[in-house]
CSV table of N, CA, C and O in Angstrom, one decimal:
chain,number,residue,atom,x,y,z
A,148,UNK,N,0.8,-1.2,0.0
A,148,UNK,CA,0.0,0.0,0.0
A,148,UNK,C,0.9,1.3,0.0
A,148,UNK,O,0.7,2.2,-0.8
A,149,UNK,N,1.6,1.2,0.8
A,149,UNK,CA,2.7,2.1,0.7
A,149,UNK,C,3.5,2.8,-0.6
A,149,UNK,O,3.7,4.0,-0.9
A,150,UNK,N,3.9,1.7,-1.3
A,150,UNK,CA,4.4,2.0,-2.4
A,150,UNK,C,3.6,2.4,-3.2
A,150,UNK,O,3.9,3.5,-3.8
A,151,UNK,N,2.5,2.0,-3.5
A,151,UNK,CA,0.9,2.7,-4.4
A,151,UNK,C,1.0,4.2,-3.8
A,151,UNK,O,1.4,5.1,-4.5
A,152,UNK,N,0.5,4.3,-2.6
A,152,UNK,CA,0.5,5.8,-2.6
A,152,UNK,C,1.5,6.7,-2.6
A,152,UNK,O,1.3,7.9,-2.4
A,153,UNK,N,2.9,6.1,-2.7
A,153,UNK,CA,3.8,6.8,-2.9
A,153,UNK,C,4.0,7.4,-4.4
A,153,UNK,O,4.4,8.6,-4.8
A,154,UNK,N,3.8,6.2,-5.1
A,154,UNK,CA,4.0,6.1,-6.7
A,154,UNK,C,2.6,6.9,-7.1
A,154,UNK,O,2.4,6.7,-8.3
A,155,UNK,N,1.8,7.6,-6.5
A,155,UNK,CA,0.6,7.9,-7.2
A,155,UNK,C,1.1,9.1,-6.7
A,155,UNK,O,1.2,9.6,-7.8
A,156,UNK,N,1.7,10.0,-5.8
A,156,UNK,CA,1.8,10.9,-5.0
A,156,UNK,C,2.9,11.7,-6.1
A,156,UNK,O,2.8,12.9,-6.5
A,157,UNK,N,4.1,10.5,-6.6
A,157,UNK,CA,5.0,11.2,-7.2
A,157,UNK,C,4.3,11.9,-8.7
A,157,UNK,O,4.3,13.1,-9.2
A,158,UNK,N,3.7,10.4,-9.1
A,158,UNK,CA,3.5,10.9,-11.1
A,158,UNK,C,2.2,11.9,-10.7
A,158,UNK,O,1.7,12.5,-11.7
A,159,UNK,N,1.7,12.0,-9.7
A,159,UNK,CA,0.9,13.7,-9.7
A,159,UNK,C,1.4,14.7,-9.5
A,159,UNK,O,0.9,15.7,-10.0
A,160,UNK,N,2.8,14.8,-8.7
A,160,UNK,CA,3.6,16.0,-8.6
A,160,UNK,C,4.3,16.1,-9.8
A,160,UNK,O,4.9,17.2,-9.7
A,161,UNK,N,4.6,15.3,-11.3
A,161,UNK,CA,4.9,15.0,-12.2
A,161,UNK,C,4.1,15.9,-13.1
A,161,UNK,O,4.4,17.0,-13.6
A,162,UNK,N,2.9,15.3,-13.1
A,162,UNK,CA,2.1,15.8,-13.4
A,162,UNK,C,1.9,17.4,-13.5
A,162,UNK,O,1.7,18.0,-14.5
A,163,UNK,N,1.8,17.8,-12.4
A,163,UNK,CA,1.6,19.2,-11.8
A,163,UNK,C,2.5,20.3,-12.6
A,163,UNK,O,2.3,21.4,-13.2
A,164,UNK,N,3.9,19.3,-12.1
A,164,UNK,CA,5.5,19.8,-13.1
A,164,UNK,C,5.3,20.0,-14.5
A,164,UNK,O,5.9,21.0,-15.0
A,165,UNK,N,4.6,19.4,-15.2
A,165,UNK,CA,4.3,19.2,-16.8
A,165,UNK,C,3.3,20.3,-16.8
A,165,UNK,O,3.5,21.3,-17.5
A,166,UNK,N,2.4,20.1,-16.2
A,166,UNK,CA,1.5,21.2,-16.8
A,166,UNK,C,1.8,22.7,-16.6
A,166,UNK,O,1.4,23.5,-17.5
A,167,UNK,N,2.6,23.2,-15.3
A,167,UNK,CA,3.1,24.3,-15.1
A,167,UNK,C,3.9,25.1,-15.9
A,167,UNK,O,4.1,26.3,-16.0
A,168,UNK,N,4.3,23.9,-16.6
A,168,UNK,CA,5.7,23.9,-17.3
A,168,UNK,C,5.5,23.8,-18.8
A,168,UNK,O,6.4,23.6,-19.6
A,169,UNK,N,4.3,24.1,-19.0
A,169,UNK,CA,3.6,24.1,-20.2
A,169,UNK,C,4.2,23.0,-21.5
A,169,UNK,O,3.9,23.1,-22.7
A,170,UNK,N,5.3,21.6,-20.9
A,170,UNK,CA,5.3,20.2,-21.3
A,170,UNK,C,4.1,19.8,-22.2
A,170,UNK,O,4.1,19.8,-23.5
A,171,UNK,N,3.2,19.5,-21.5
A,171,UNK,CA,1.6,19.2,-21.2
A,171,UNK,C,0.6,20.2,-20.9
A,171,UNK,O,0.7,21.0,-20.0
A,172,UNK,N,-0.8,20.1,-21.9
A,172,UNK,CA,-1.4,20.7,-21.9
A,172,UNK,C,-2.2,20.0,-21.1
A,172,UNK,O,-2.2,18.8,-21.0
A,173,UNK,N,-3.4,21.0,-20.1
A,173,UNK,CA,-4.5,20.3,-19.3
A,173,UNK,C,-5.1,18.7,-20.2
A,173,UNK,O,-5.0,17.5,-19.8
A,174,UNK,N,-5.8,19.5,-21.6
A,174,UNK,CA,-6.6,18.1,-22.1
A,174,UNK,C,-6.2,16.7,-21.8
A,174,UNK,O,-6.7,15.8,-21.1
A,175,UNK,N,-4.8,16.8,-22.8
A,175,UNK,CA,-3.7,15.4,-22.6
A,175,UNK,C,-3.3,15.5,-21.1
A,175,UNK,O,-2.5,14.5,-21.1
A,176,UNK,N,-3.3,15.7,-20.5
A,176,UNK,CA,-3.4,15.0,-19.6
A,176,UNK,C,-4.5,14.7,-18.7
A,176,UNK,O,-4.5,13.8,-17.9
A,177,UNK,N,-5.5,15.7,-18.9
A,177,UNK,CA,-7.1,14.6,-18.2
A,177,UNK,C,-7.3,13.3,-18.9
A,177,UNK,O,-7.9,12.3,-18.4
A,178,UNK,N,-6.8,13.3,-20.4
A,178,UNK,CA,-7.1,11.8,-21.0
A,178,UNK,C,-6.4,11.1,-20.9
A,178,UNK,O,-6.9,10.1,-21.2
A,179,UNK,N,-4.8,11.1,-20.2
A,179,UNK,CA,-3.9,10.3,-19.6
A,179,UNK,C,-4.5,9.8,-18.2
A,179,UNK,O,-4.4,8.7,-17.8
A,180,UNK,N,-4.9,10.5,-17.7
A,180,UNK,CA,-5.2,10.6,-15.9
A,180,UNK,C,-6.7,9.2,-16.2
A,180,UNK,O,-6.8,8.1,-15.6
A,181,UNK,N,-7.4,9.7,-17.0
A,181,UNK,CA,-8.4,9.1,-17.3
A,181,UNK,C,-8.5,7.7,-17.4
A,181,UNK,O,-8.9,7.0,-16.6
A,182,UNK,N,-7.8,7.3,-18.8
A,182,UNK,CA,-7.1,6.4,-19.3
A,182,UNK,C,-6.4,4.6,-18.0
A,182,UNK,O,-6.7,3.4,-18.0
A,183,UNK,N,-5.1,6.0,-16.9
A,183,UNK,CA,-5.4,5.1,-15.9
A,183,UNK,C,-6.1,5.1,-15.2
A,183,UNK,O,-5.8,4.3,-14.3
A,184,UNK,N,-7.1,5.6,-14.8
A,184,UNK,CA,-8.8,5.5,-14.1
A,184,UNK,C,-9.2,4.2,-14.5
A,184,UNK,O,-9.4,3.4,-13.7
A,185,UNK,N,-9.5,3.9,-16.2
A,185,UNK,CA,-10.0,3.0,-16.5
A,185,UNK,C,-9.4,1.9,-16.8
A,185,UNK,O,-10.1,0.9,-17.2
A,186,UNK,N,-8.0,2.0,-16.8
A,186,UNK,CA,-7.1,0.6,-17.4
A,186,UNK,C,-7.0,0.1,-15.9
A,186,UNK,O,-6.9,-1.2,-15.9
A,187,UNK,N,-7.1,0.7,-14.4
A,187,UNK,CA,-7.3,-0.2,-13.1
A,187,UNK,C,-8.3,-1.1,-13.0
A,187,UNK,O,-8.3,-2.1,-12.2
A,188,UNK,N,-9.6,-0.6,-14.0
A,188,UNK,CA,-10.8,-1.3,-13.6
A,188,UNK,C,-10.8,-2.5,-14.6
A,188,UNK,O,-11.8,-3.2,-14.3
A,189,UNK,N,-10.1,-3.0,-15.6
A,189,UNK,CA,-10.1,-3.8,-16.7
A,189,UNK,C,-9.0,-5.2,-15.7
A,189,UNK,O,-8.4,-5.3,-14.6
A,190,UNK,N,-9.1,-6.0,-16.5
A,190,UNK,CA,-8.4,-7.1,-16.3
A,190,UNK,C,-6.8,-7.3,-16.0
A,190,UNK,O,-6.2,-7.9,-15.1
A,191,UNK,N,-6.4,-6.5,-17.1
A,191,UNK,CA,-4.5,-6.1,-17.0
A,191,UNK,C,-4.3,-5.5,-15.6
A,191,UNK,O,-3.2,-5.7,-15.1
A,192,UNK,N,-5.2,-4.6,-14.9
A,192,UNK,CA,-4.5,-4.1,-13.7
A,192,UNK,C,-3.6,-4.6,-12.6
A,192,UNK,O,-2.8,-4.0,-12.0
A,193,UNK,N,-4.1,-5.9,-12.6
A,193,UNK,CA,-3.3,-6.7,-11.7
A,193,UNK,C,-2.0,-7.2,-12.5
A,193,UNK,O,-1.2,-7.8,-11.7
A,194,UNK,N,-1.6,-7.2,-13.4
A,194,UNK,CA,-0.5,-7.2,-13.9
A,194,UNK,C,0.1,-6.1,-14.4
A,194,UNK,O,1.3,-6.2,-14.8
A,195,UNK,N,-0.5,-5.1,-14.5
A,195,UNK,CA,0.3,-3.8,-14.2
A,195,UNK,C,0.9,-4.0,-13.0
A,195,UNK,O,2.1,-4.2,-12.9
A,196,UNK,N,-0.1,-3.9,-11.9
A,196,UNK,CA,0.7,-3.7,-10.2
A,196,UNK,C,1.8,-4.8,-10.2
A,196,UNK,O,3.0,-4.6,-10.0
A,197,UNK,N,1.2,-6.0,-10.6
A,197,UNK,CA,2.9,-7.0,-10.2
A,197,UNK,C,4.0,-5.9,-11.0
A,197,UNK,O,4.8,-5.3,-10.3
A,198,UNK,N,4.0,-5.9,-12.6
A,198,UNK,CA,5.4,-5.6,-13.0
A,198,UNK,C,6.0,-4.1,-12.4
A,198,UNK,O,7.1,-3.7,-12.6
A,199,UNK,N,4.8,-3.4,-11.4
A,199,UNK,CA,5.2,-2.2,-11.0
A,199,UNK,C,5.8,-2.1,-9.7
A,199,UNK,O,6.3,-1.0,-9.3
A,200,UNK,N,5.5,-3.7,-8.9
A,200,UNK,CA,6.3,-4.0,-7.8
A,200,UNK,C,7.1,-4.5,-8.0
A,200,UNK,O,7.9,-4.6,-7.0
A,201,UNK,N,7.4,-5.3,-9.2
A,201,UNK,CA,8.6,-6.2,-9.2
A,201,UNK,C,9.7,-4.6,-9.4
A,201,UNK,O,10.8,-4.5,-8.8
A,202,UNK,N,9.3,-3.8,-10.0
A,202,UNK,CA,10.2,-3.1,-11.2
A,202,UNK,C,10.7,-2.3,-9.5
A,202,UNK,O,11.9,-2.4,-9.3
A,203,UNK,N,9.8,-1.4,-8.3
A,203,UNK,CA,10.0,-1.4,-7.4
A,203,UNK,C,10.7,-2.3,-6.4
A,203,UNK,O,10.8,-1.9,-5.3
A,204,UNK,N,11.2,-3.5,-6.6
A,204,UNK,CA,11.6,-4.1,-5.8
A,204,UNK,C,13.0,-4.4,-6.2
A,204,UNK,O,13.9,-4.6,-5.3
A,205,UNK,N,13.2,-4.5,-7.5
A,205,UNK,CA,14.2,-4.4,-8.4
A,205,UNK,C,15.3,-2.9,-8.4
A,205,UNK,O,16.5,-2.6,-8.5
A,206,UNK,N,14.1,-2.1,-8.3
A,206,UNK,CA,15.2,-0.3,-7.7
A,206,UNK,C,15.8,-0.7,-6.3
A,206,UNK,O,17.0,-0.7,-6.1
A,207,UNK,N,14.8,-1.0,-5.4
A,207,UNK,CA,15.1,-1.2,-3.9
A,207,UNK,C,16.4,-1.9,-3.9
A,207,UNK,O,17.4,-1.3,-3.4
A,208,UNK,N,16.4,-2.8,-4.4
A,208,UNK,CA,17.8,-3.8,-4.7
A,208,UNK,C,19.1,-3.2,-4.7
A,208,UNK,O,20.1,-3.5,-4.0
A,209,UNK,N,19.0,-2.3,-5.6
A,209,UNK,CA,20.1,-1.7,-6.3
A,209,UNK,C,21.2,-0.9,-4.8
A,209,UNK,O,20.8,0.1,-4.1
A,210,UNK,N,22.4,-1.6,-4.6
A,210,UNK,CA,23.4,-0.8,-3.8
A,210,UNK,C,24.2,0.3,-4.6
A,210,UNK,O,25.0,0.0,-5.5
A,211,UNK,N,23.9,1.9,-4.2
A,211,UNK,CA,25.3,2.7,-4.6
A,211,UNK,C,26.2,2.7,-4.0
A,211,UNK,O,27.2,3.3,-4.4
């Protein structure tokens, strides 16, 4: 759970960065934002979350 709301916390402050930053316009990204709204509720989501915890657990790994 932790990692979920961390990882949601970041790509909104991302988010925020892009649009300020005139990157990204509002539209494209309500239809990104949207997009994963509705790709959680479909079938793939649960294999989203694994490759996004493995891919997280794989960073964690890493010694500098």
């Amino acid at each position: 759970m932790a990692i979920s709301l961390s990882v949601v916390l970041l790509l909104a402050i991302i988010l925020v960065v892009m649009i300020r930053g005139k990157s990204i316009k509002a539209g494209p990204a309500l239809v990104a934002a949207l997009f994963g709204f509705f790709l959680a509720s479909t079938n793939m989501a649960p294999s989203v979350n694994r490759f996004l915890t493995s891919l997280a657990d794989t960073i964690n790994q890493i010694k500098l």
